[in-house]
Tab-separated table of C-alpha atoms and ligand atoms in Angstrom:
chain	number	residue	atom	x	y	z
A	10	MET	CA	-23.382	-9.052	0.320
A	11	ARG	CA	-25.196	-11.646	-1.787
A	12	LEU	CA	-23.137	-12.744	-4.767
A	13	THR	CA	-26.302	-12.598	-6.930
A	14	GLU	CA	-26.482	-8.868	-6.141
A	15	TYR	CA	-22.744	-8.094	-6.257
A	16	PHE	CA	-20.678	-7.071	-9.276
A	17	LEU	CA	-17.749	-9.498	-9.449
A	18	PRO	CA	-16.864	-10.172	-13.077
A	19	THR	CA	-14.403	-13.091	-12.618
A	20	LEU	CA	-12.610	-14.797	-15.506
A	21	LYS	CA	-11.829	-18.509	-15.730
A	22	GLU	CA	-9.022	-18.122	-18.238
A	23	VAL	CA	-5.660	-16.523	-17.516
A	24	PRO	CA	-5.555	-13.301	-19.582
A	25	LYS	CA	-2.854	-13.599	-22.241
A	26	ASP	CA	-1.388	-10.107	-22.014
A	27	ALA	CA	-0.793	-10.213	-18.244
A	28	GLU	CA	2.782	-11.304	-17.514
A	29	ILE	CA	2.940	-11.485	-13.734
A	30	VAL	CA	0.723	-13.364	-11.326
A	31	SER	CA	-0.675	-10.323	-9.508
A	32	HIS	CA	-1.779	-8.741	-12.767
A	33	GLN	CA	-3.334	-12.011	-13.915
A	34	LEU	CA	-5.166	-12.493	-10.630
A	35	MET	CA	-6.401	-8.898	-10.465
A	36	LEU	CA	-7.944	-9.337	-13.913
A	37	ARG	CA	-9.296	-12.818	-13.165
A	38	THR	CA	-10.928	-11.709	-9.919
A	39	GLY	CA	-12.558	-8.703	-11.587
A	40	MET	CA	-10.624	-6.199	-9.472
A	41	ILE	CA	-9.476	-3.927	-12.286
A	42	ARG	CA	-10.048	-3.242	-15.946
A	43	GLN	CA	-7.699	-1.355	-18.207
A	44	SER	CA	-9.177	1.929	-19.356
A	45	SER	CA	-6.250	2.955	-21.589
A	46	SER	CA	-2.505	2.360	-21.547
A	47	GLY	CA	-1.335	2.458	-17.902
A	48	ILE	CA	-4.728	3.669	-16.640
A	49	TYR	CA	-7.103	1.382	-14.758
A	50	ILE	CA	-10.693	1.275	-13.612
A	51	TRP	CA	-11.006	-0.034	-10.054
A	52	LEU	CA	-13.975	-2.411	-10.137
A	53	PRO	CA	-15.850	-2.972	-6.828
A	54	PHE	CA	-13.722	-5.835	-5.449
A	55	GLY	CA	-10.455	-4.095	-6.341
A	56	HIS	CA	-11.755	-0.807	-5.034
A	57	ALA	CA	-12.727	-2.411	-1.720
A	58	VAL	CA	-9.196	-3.827	-1.253
A	59	LEU	CA	-7.657	-0.477	-2.204
A	60	LYS	CA	-9.760	1.296	0.432
A	61	LYS	CA	-8.791	-1.241	3.120
A	62	ILE	CA	-5.097	-0.674	2.395
A	63	GLU	CA	-5.562	3.078	2.254
A	64	GLN	CA	-7.184	3.024	5.701
A	65	ILE	CA	-4.340	1.057	7.306
A	66	VAL	CA	-1.789	3.401	5.746
A	67	ARG	CA	-3.792	6.375	7.058
A	68	GLU	CA	-4.114	4.986	10.593
A	69	GLU	CA	-0.385	4.355	10.875
A	70	GLN	CA	0.408	7.851	9.628
A	71	VAL	CA	-1.844	9.304	12.282
A	72	ASN	CA	-0.292	7.031	14.942
A	73	ALA	CA	3.109	8.448	14.037
A	74	GLY	CA	1.819	12.006	14.462
A	75	ALA	CA	1.146	12.959	10.829
A	76	ILE	CA	-1.884	15.124	9.965
A	77	GLU	CA	-4.071	14.523	6.911
A	78	LEU	CA	-5.048	17.161	4.365
A	79	LEU	CA	-5.940	16.982	0.697
A	80	MET	CA	-4.198	18.804	-2.106
A	81	PRO	CA	-5.589	18.905	-5.647
A	82	THR	CA	-4.394	16.661	-8.474
A	83	ILE	CA	-4.008	19.625	-10.826
A	84	GLN	CA	-1.228	22.090	-10.058
A	85	SER	CA	-0.037	25.329	-11.576
A	86	ALA	CA	3.343	25.146	-13.358
A	87	ASP	CA	4.560	28.305	-11.570
A	88	LEU	CA	5.828	26.640	-8.384
A	89	TRP	CA	7.594	23.951	-10.401
A	90	LYS	CA	9.406	26.634	-12.370
A	91	LYS	CA	10.598	28.176	-9.101
A	92	SER	CA	11.935	24.873	-7.753
A	93	GLY	CA	13.615	24.145	-11.078
A	94	ARG	CA	11.828	20.822	-11.542
A	95	TYR	CA	9.475	21.909	-14.338
A	96	ASP	CA	12.096	21.165	-16.946
A	97	ASP	CA	13.837	18.358	-15.024
A	98	TYR	CA	10.713	16.210	-14.862
A	99	GLY	CA	10.636	15.886	-18.645
A	100	ALA	CA	8.119	13.752	-20.516
A	101	GLU	CA	6.969	11.946	-17.384
A	102	MET	CA	4.945	14.985	-16.401
A	103	LEU	CA	1.515	15.414	-17.935
A	104	ARG	CA	1.328	19.054	-18.953
A	105	MET	CA	-1.812	20.945	-19.947
A	106	LYS	CA	-3.102	24.452	-20.552
A	107	ASP	CA	-6.339	25.896	-19.208
A	108	ARG	CA	-8.700	28.082	-21.266
A	109	HIS	CA	-6.638	31.173	-20.397
A	110	ASP	CA	-3.522	29.505	-21.771
A	111	ARG	CA	-2.052	29.070	-18.282
A	112	GLU	CA	0.296	26.134	-17.859
A	113	ILE	CA	-1.003	23.496	-15.491
A	114	LEU	CA	-0.026	19.898	-14.794
A	115	TYR	CA	-1.383	16.721	-13.270
A	116	GLY	CA	0.776	16.267	-10.157
A	117	PRO	CA	3.351	13.447	-10.220
A	118	THR	CA	4.175	14.399	-6.579
A	119	ASN	CA	3.543	17.385	-4.282
A	120	GLU	CA	6.792	18.731	-2.809
A	121	GLU	CA	6.335	22.147	-4.456
A	122	GLN	CA	2.705	22.542	-3.511
A	123	ILE	CA	3.134	21.579	0.138
A	124	THR	CA	6.269	23.715	0.481
A	125	ASP	CA	4.228	26.635	-0.774
A	126	ILE	CA	1.630	25.862	1.919
A	127	SER	CA	4.373	25.725	4.557
A	128	SER	CA	5.682	29.137	3.453
A	129	HIS	CA	2.303	30.695	4.245
A	130	TYR	CA	1.600	29.047	7.576
A	131	PHE	CA	4.833	28.020	9.313
A	132	LYS	CA	6.679	31.219	10.048
A	133	SER	CA	7.749	30.616	13.624
A	134	TYR	CA	9.469	27.711	15.379
A	135	LYS	CA	6.308	27.546	17.509
A	136	SER	CA	4.330	26.030	14.592
A	137	LEU	CA	6.864	23.247	14.054
A	138	PRO	CA	7.491	20.326	13.863
A	139	LYS	CA	4.690	19.214	11.513
A	140	ILE	CA	4.202	16.195	9.279
A	141	LEU	CA	1.394	16.597	6.755
A	142	PHE	CA	0.106	13.895	4.436
A	143	HIS	CA	-2.500	13.210	1.818
A	144	ILE	CA	-3.671	10.188	-0.106
A	145	GLN	CA	-4.217	11.330	-3.653
A	146	TRP	CA	-4.012	10.147	-7.259
A	147	LYS	CA	-0.812	10.903	-9.099
A	148	PHE	CA	0.000	10.838	-12.787
A	149	ARG	CA	3.362	9.896	-14.281
A	150	ASP	CA	3.562	9.319	-17.992
A	151	GLU	CA	5.789	6.248	-17.559
A	152	VAL	CA	7.736	5.207	-20.678
A	153	ARG	CA	6.938	1.575	-20.081
A	154	PRO	CA	3.818	1.079	-17.971
A	155	ARG	CA	3.605	-2.623	-17.194
A	156	PHE	CA	2.407	-5.327	-14.847
A	157	GLY	CA	-1.003	-3.712	-14.363
A	158	VAL	CA	-1.202	-1.392	-11.365
A	159	MET	CA	2.365	-2.259	-10.379
A	160	ARG	CA	3.844	0.328	-12.747
A	161	CYS	CA	1.095	2.424	-14.242
A	162	LYS	CA	0.467	6.037	-15.170
A	163	GLU	CA	-2.333	6.929	-12.799
A	164	PHE	CA	-1.786	5.568	-9.301
A	165	LEU	CA	-2.756	6.222	-5.703
A	166	MET	CA	0.016	7.436	-3.423
A	167	LYS	CA	0.183	8.349	0.233
A	168	ASP	CA	2.650	11.195	0.415
A	169	SER	CA	3.801	12.885	3.600
A	170	TYR	CA	6.015	15.889	4.066
A	171	SER	CA	7.884	16.893	7.207
A	172	PHE	CA	8.725	20.426	8.331
A	173	ASP	CA	11.274	21.163	11.040
A	174	VAL	CA	13.423	24.022	12.269
A	175	THR	CA	16.704	22.135	12.642
A	176	GLU	CA	18.383	19.324	10.776
A	177	GLU	CA	18.399	17.254	13.956
A	178	ASP	CA	14.616	17.551	14.306
A	179	GLY	CA	14.271	16.879	10.576
A	180	LYS	CA	16.116	13.593	10.964
A	181	LEU	CA	13.798	12.665	13.832
A	182	SER	CA	10.796	13.217	11.543
A	183	TYR	CA	12.518	11.048	8.919
A	184	ASN	CA	12.997	8.303	11.499
A	185	LYS	CA	9.382	8.555	12.659
A	186	MET	CA	8.159	8.010	9.113
A	187	PHE	CA	10.692	5.206	8.600
A	188	LEU	CA	9.368	3.444	11.683
A	189	SER	CA	5.735	4.032	10.782
A	190	TYR	CA	6.439	2.389	7.405
A	191	LEU	CA	7.781	-0.729	9.129
A	192	LYS	CA	4.590	-0.815	11.174
A	193	THR	CA	2.315	-0.151	8.191
A	194	PHE	CA	3.768	-2.931	6.038
A	195	GLN	CA	3.653	-5.334	8.953
A	196	ARG	CA	-0.070	-4.649	9.415
A	197	LEU	CA	-0.553	-5.310	5.709
A	198	GLY	CA	0.974	-8.772	6.182
A	199	LEU	CA	4.141	-7.835	4.285
A	200	LYS	CA	7.807	-8.147	5.041
A	201	ALA	CA	9.081	-4.889	3.520
A	202	ILE	CA	12.799	-4.350	3.910
A	203	PRO	CA	14.255	-0.847	4.158
A	204	MET	CA	17.248	-0.352	1.874
A	205	ALA	CA	19.594	2.520	1.287
A	206	ALA	CA	18.655	3.951	-2.110
A	207	GLU	CA	19.278	6.737	-4.589
A	208	SER	CA	17.017	9.743	-4.288
A	209	GLY	CA	16.544	10.347	-8.036
A	210	PRO	CA	14.298	13.257	-9.129
A	211	ILE	CA	13.031	13.924	-5.587
A	212	GLY	CA	16.542	14.787	-4.389
A	213	GLY	CA	18.509	14.918	-1.142
A	214	ASN	CA	21.252	12.662	0.137
A	215	LEU	CA	19.407	10.470	2.635
A	216	SER	CA	16.910	8.037	1.234
A	217	HIS	CA	15.542	4.539	1.825
A	218	GLU	CA	13.309	2.358	-0.286
A	219	PHE	CA	11.010	-0.210	1.330
A	220	ILE	CA	11.110	-3.360	-0.732
A	221	VAL	CA	8.991	-6.507	-0.708
A	222	LEU	CA	11.015	-9.464	-1.954
A	223	ALA	CA	9.501	-11.062	-5.064
A	224	ASN	CA	11.016	-12.694	-8.138
A	225	THR	CA	8.844	-10.528	-10.358
A	226	GLY	CA	10.053	-7.294	-8.741
A	227	GLU	CA	11.650	-4.598	-10.859
A	228	SER	CA	14.488	-3.775	-8.453
A	229	LYS	CA	17.613	-5.858	-7.954
A	230	VAL	CA	18.590	-5.919	-4.276
A	231	TYR	CA	21.545	-7.069	-2.182
A	232	ILE	CA	20.626	-8.084	1.332
A	233	ASP	CA	22.179	-9.018	4.608
A	234	LYS	CA	19.806	-11.889	5.389
A	235	ARG	CA	19.855	-11.195	9.101
A	236	ILE	CA	17.574	-8.213	8.476
A	237	LEU	CA	14.775	-10.695	7.714
A	238	ASP	CA	14.732	-11.720	11.396
A	239	MET	CA	14.226	-8.167	12.625
A	240	ASN	CA	10.984	-7.301	14.375
A	241	ILE	CA	9.381	-4.132	15.661
A	242	PRO	CA	7.898	-3.752	19.126
A	243	ASP	CA	4.090	-3.718	19.418
A	244	GLU	CA	4.050	-0.520	21.435
A	245	ILE	CA	6.025	2.366	19.997
A	246	ASP	CA	6.659	5.801	21.400
A	247	TYR	CA	7.577	7.589	18.179
A	248	GLN	CA	9.224	10.520	19.885
A	249	LYS	CA	11.424	8.366	22.129
A	250	ASP	CA	12.011	5.144	20.200
A	251	SER	CA	12.374	6.139	16.549
A	252	GLU	CA	16.083	6.893	16.409
A	253	ASN	CA	17.060	3.797	18.323
A	254	ILE	CA	14.910	1.380	16.317
A	255	VAL	CA	15.821	2.885	12.936
A	256	SER	CA	19.524	2.755	13.695
A	257	LYS	CA	19.219	-0.979	14.429
A	258	TRP	CA	17.506	-1.607	11.082
A	259	THR	CA	19.969	0.497	9.128
A	260	GLU	CA	23.005	-1.294	10.563
A	261	PHE	CA	22.666	-3.989	7.915
A	262	TYR	CA	24.257	-3.449	4.513
A	263	THR	CA	21.091	-3.912	2.493
A	264	VAL	CA	20.880	-1.894	-0.741
A	265	THR	CA	19.216	-1.520	-4.130
A	266	ASP	CA	21.416	-1.957	-7.202
A	267	ASP	CA	21.866	1.823	-7.692
A	268	MET	CA	23.818	1.907	-4.426
A	269	TYR	CA	25.479	-1.489	-4.685
A	270	GLU	CA	29.253	-1.725	-4.357
A	271	GLN	CA	30.630	-5.229	-4.578
A	272	ASP	CA	33.641	-4.576	-2.323
A	273	THR	CA	31.574	-3.000	0.428
A	274	TYR	CA	28.993	-5.785	0.241
A	275	GLU	CA	31.622	-8.497	0.501
A	276	SER	CA	33.476	-6.825	3.329
A	277	LYS	CA	30.365	-5.996	5.370
A	278	VAL	CA	28.274	-9.110	4.840
A	279	GLU	CA	29.571	-12.605	5.526
A	280	GLU	CA	29.072	-14.957	2.601
A	281	LYS	CA	26.507	-17.096	4.420
A	282	ASN	CA	24.364	-13.999	5.062
A	283	ARG	CA	24.354	-12.694	1.486
A	284	LEU	CA	21.118	-12.757	-0.480
A	285	GLU	CA	20.715	-11.308	-3.965
A	286	MET	CA	17.126	-11.061	-5.068
A	287	ARG	CA	14.523	-8.978	-6.788
A	288	GLY	CA	11.939	-6.863	-5.065
A	289	ILE	CA	9.005	-4.468	-5.378
A	290	GLU	CA	9.406	-0.909	-4.117
A	291	VAL	CA	6.306	-0.179	-2.039
A	292	GLY	CA	7.600	2.904	-0.247
A	293	HIS	CA	10.339	5.488	-0.483
A	294	VAL	CA	11.480	8.086	2.058
A	295	PHE	CA	13.658	11.127	1.418
A	296	TYR	CA	15.382	13.755	3.507
A	297	PHE	CA	16.342	16.765	1.437
A	298	GLY	CA	16.716	19.614	3.938
A	299	ASP	CA	16.171	22.937	2.178
A	300	LYS	CA	16.081	21.723	-1.446
A	301	TYR	CA	12.510	23.026	-1.919
A	302	THR	CA	12.127	25.466	0.962
A	303	LYS	CA	15.044	27.622	-0.191
A	304	PRO	CA	13.878	28.360	-3.758
A	305	LEU	CA	10.245	28.634	-2.640
A	306	ASN	CA	11.074	30.959	0.265
A	307	ALA	CA	9.629	28.805	3.001
A	308	ASN	CA	11.438	30.312	5.980
A	309	VAL	CA	10.985	29.981	9.686
A	310	GLN	CA	12.238	32.037	12.582
A	311	ASP	CA	14.109	29.904	15.123
A	312	LYS	CA	14.248	30.379	18.927
A	313	ASP	CA	17.047	32.931	18.597
A	314	GLY	CA	15.080	35.013	16.127
A	315	VAL	CA	17.171	33.865	13.156
A	316	THR	CA	15.204	33.328	9.935
A	317	LYS	CA	16.215	30.281	7.890
A	318	PRO	CA	14.791	27.776	5.393
A	319	ILE	CA	12.587	25.032	6.854
A	320	GLN	CA	14.121	21.531	6.910
A	321	SER	CA	12.055	19.027	4.957
A	322	GLY	CA	11.656	15.462	3.834
A	323	SER	CA	9.049	13.550	1.853
A	324	TYR	CA	7.718	10.055	2.327
A	325	GLY	CA	5.762	8.033	-0.214
A	326	ILE	CA	3.790	4.784	-0.166
A	327	GLY	CA	2.407	3.309	-3.388
A	328	VAL	CA	-1.094	2.490	-2.120
A	329	SER	CA	-2.371	1.081	-5.422
A	330	ARG	CA	0.927	-0.728	-6.094
A	331	LEU	CA	0.535	-2.392	-2.691
A	332	VAL	CA	-2.571	-4.215	-3.894
A	333	ALA	CA	-0.436	-5.987	-6.492
A	334	ALA	CA	2.529	-6.419	-4.129
A	335	ILE	CA	0.357	-8.146	-1.529
A	336	ILE	CA	-0.933	-10.560	-4.178
A	337	GLU	CA	2.634	-11.282	-5.368
A	338	ALA	CA	3.535	-12.094	-1.763
A	339	SER	CA	0.379	-14.027	-0.909
A	340	HIS	CA	-1.165	-16.395	-3.460
A	341	ASP	CA	-1.113	-20.058	-4.512
A	342	ASP	CA	-2.058	-21.917	-7.688
A	343	LYS	CA	-5.768	-21.553	-6.847
A	344	GLY	CA	-5.724	-17.779	-6.468
A	345	ILE	CA	-5.267	-14.922	-4.026
A	346	ILE	CA	-4.866	-15.398	-0.256
A	347	TRP	CA	-5.734	-12.044	1.327
A	348	PRO	CA	-4.200	-11.227	4.692
A	349	LYS	CA	-7.108	-10.731	7.081
A	350	SER	CA	-6.332	-7.029	7.444
A	351	VAL	CA	-6.971	-6.177	3.773
A	352	SER	CA	-9.674	-8.628	2.730
A	353	PRO	CA	-12.885	-6.758	1.863
A	354	PHE	CA	-14.871	-9.648	3.370
A	355	ASP	CA	-14.117	-11.454	6.638
A	356	TYR	CA	-16.059	-14.533	5.582
A	357	ALA	CA	-17.326	-16.238	2.464
A	358	LEU	CA	-20.559	-18.184	2.978
A	359	ILE	CA	-21.164	-20.891	0.396
A	360	CYS	CA	-24.483	-22.631	-0.112
A	361	LEU	CA	-23.506	-25.631	-2.226
A	362	ASN	CA	-27.006	-26.554	-3.419
A	363	SER	CA	-29.394	-23.765	-4.260
A	364	LYS	CA	-32.094	-26.302	-5.197
A	365	ASN	CA	-32.328	-27.651	-1.642
A	366	GLU	CA	-34.895	-25.303	-0.092
A	367	GLU	CA	-34.179	-26.339	3.468
A	368	LEU	CA	-30.465	-25.690	2.926
A	369	VAL	CA	-31.143	-22.302	1.359
A	370	GLU	CA	-33.303	-21.407	4.349
A	371	LEU	CA	-30.530	-22.415	6.757
A	372	CYS	CA	-27.876	-20.473	4.795
A	373	ASP	CA	-30.137	-17.411	4.618
A	374	MET	CA	-30.572	-17.547	8.373
A	375	ILE	CA	-26.812	-17.817	8.947
A	376	TYR	CA	-26.206	-14.969	6.490
A	377	LYS	CA	-28.663	-12.728	8.295
A	378	LYS	CA	-27.053	-13.386	11.678
A	379	MET	CA	-23.488	-12.839	10.428
A	380	LYS	CA	-24.234	-9.819	8.242
A	381	SER	CA	-24.731	-7.407	11.106
A	382	LYS	CA	-21.475	-8.481	12.793
A	383	CYS	CA	-18.973	-8.842	9.981
A	384	ALA	CA	-18.369	-8.333	6.269
A	385	ILE	CA	-19.559	-11.403	4.423
A	386	LEU	CA	-19.888	-12.502	0.802
A	387	TYR	CA	-22.683	-15.062	0.407
A	388	ASP	CA	-22.619	-17.291	-2.660
A	389	ASP	CA	-26.352	-17.726	-3.168
A	390	THR	CA	-26.028	-18.430	-6.894
A	391	SER	CA	-27.105	-21.612	-8.669
A	392	SER	CA	-23.598	-22.369	-10.009
A	393	SER	CA	-22.139	-25.865	-9.703
A	394	ILE	CA	-20.315	-26.960	-6.549
A	395	GLY	CA	-16.950	-26.912	-8.345
A	396	GLU	CA	-17.522	-23.449	-9.740
A	397	LYS	CA	-18.490	-22.072	-6.354
A	398	LEU	CA	-15.525	-23.541	-4.508
A	399	ASN	CA	-13.057	-22.506	-7.209
A	400	LYS	CA	-14.380	-18.969	-7.305
A	401	MET	CA	-14.044	-18.520	-3.543
A	402	ASP	CA	-10.501	-19.926	-3.613
A	403	LEU	CA	-9.693	-17.568	-6.490
A	404	ILE	CA	-10.871	-14.394	-4.755
A	405	GLY	CA	-9.097	-15.347	-1.530
A	406	ILE	CA	-11.384	-14.411	1.366
A	407	PRO	CA	-9.546	-15.774	4.463
A	408	LYS	CA	-12.373	-17.942	5.877
A	409	GLN	CA	-15.005	-19.927	3.977
A	410	ILE	CA	-18.165	-21.227	5.658
A	411	ILE	CA	-19.447	-24.116	3.559
A	412	LEU	CA	-22.846	-25.804	3.782
A	413	GLY	CA	-24.094	-28.728	1.651
A	414	ASN	CA	-27.040	-31.157	1.714
A	415	LYS	CA	-25.569	-33.039	4.672
A	416	SER	CA	-25.465	-29.888	6.768
A	417	ILE	CA	-29.230	-30.183	7.326
A	418	GLU	CA	-29.374	-33.479	9.181
A	419	ARG	CA	-25.931	-33.064	10.813
A	420	LYS	CA	-26.738	-29.490	11.800
A	421	SER	CA	-23.120	-28.645	11.014
A	422	LEU	CA	-21.034	-26.521	8.695
A	423	GLU	CA	-17.450	-26.527	7.471
A	424	ILE	CA	-15.028	-23.704	8.176
A	425	LYS	CA	-12.232	-23.707	5.638
A	426	ASP	CA	-9.087	-21.657	6.096
A	427	ARG	CA	-8.087	-20.323	2.673
A	428	LYS	CA	-4.387	-20.161	3.500
A	429	THR	CA	-3.816	-23.596	5.012
A	430	GLY	CA	-6.738	-25.380	3.359
A	431	THR	CA	-7.648	-26.953	6.699
A	432	VAL	CA	-11.301	-27.694	7.254
A	433	GLU	CA	-12.967	-27.697	10.632
A	434	VAL	CA	-16.467	-29.074	11.138
A	435	GLN	CA	-18.560	-27.236	13.661
A	436	SER	CA	-22.187	-27.297	14.733
A	437	VAL	CA	-24.216	-24.462	13.276
A	438	GLU	CA	-25.291	-23.519	16.761
A	439	ALA	CA	-21.762	-23.281	18.167
A	440	PHE	CA	-20.576	-21.300	15.143
A	441	LEU	CA	-23.397	-18.797	15.408
A	442	GLU	CA	-22.692	-18.131	19.049
A	443	ILE	CA	-19.853	-15.811	17.996
A	444	PHE	CA	-22.373	-13.675	16.139
A	445	GLU	CA	-25.047	-13.554	18.840
A	446	ASN	CA	-25.843	-10.170	20.278
A	447	ASP	CA	-23.838	-9.236	23.329
B	3	P5A	C1	7.822	10.714	-1.745
B	3	P5A	C2	6.438	11.202	-1.504
B	3	P5A	C3	7.989	10.333	-4.240
B	3	P5A	O1	7.296	10.662	-5.169
B	3	P5A	N1	7.415	12.448	-3.232
B	3	P5A	C4	6.271	12.399	-2.366
B	3	P5A	C5	8.230	11.280	-3.064
B	3	P5A	N2	8.581	9.131	-4.143
B	3	P5A	S1	8.504	7.980	-5.248
B	3	P5A	O2	9.436	6.958	-4.854
B	3	P5A	O3	8.718	8.500	-6.545
B	3	P5A	O4	7.064	7.378	-5.189
B	3	P5A	C6	6.540	6.872	-3.977
B	3	P5A	C7	5.954	5.497	-4.175
B	3	P5A	O5	4.923	5.536	-5.155
B	3	P5A	C8	4.863	4.318	-5.855
B	3	P5A	N3	4.972	4.563	-7.315
B	3	P5A	C9	4.192	3.975	-8.249
B	3	P5A	N4	3.184	3.091	-8.158
B	3	P5A	C10	2.594	2.676	-9.293
B	3	P5A	N5	2.962	3.092	-10.527
B	3	P5A	C11	3.963	3.997	-10.669
B	3	P5A	N6	4.292	4.429	-11.880
B	3	P5A	C12	4.630	4.473	-9.495
B	3	P5A	N7	5.652	5.349	-9.273
B	3	P5A	C13	5.833	5.383	-7.946
B	3	P5A	C14	6.016	3.463	-5.362
B	3	P5A	O6	5.551	2.543	-4.388
B	3	P5A	C15	6.937	4.473	-4.713
B	3	P5A	O7	7.715	3.921	-3.675
């Protein structure tokens, strides 16, 4: 993509109303624009990052055995009345009426709708287990939307729902999702720590939040530091390994403030291992058994011919919140530093002098060769050197390929690593070899 043809409305100034660095940087890099309170337009650069994250989340769901479908954003109030949550959800739920005066709502989550689906299709133990997921916009009329897409009203969520015959199998599904979350956040370049948490309006008595440590986070957390050294194996057999791996992670007393008990913390965690911090909730998993299947009559016949409510859990990832969380975790005073896995462009190509025809010709040639092999943003504008370099640092593409007047006679280019700032000089020829046809 040529920068002269792209739509990247960057700002030099730090916007006054943005309090935290991710919100500031998302506005400065032209990723989002507020449409109304708590509702955002995803401009092309922001949209591209969102889609990258969404794809990684999707791939890891599929790897763990979940199956994608798509439920609508608008739901009928009827199912919510049956589950008893229509009143419970209160003012956070956006309620509407259609032209026939029927009560409808913009879904804040989909437990009711998917349970209704399960009641129609999963009648025998032979159809289970199943984990279904979708990636869909949600609406919650938050009292205090703030920090840009971090806590907003309209946001993109990946939500999965598990269906099993027995509680034991249900717990296995819970553990599979738990493990797939560890994997997902790792691929996104994040250290997200699972913590025992309250289940709130979703319900159930087994629940974990996945939290990225950040001073600007909204949750207060109490950690056993040793959990920070935990790793997950590269190869996972979800069926065989889930229980074992999850039990190792959950051994540590690591909790959000809703669950915090000072005595337990002090008795279970040695003083040198205690860490009290703030964090951002990027995912939340729940096991609630028959909380929804019972009132919505989602029953299954087990192997012995006994009919009973399906065992369920739900598993959420804040896809749009992750964009902000990644920036909170990965930036410096110059701007964003995208992990390779989520950057919309693999390379930035910078032609420092657009008046030097020979240089422009060389850069155009390099651009053409690279374009077919990777995603590249080519600064072909006539801006000043300083402006060009600052802009590329601001938007955070992991590798910058820089060419100036001297590149012509030296037949070389600079490869700058955005994260470390290290610059490597390489001959144009050697660099282009990577992009030659096989
Ligand atoms: C789990 C999936 C649920 O809704 N039902 C379906 C369950 N869980 S949750 O914790 O309430 O939300 C899941 C994740 O969504 C993100 N999130 C938000 N992101 C931006 N703005 C908001 N207002 C918002 N509310 C929730 C969080 O990442 C949360 O973990």
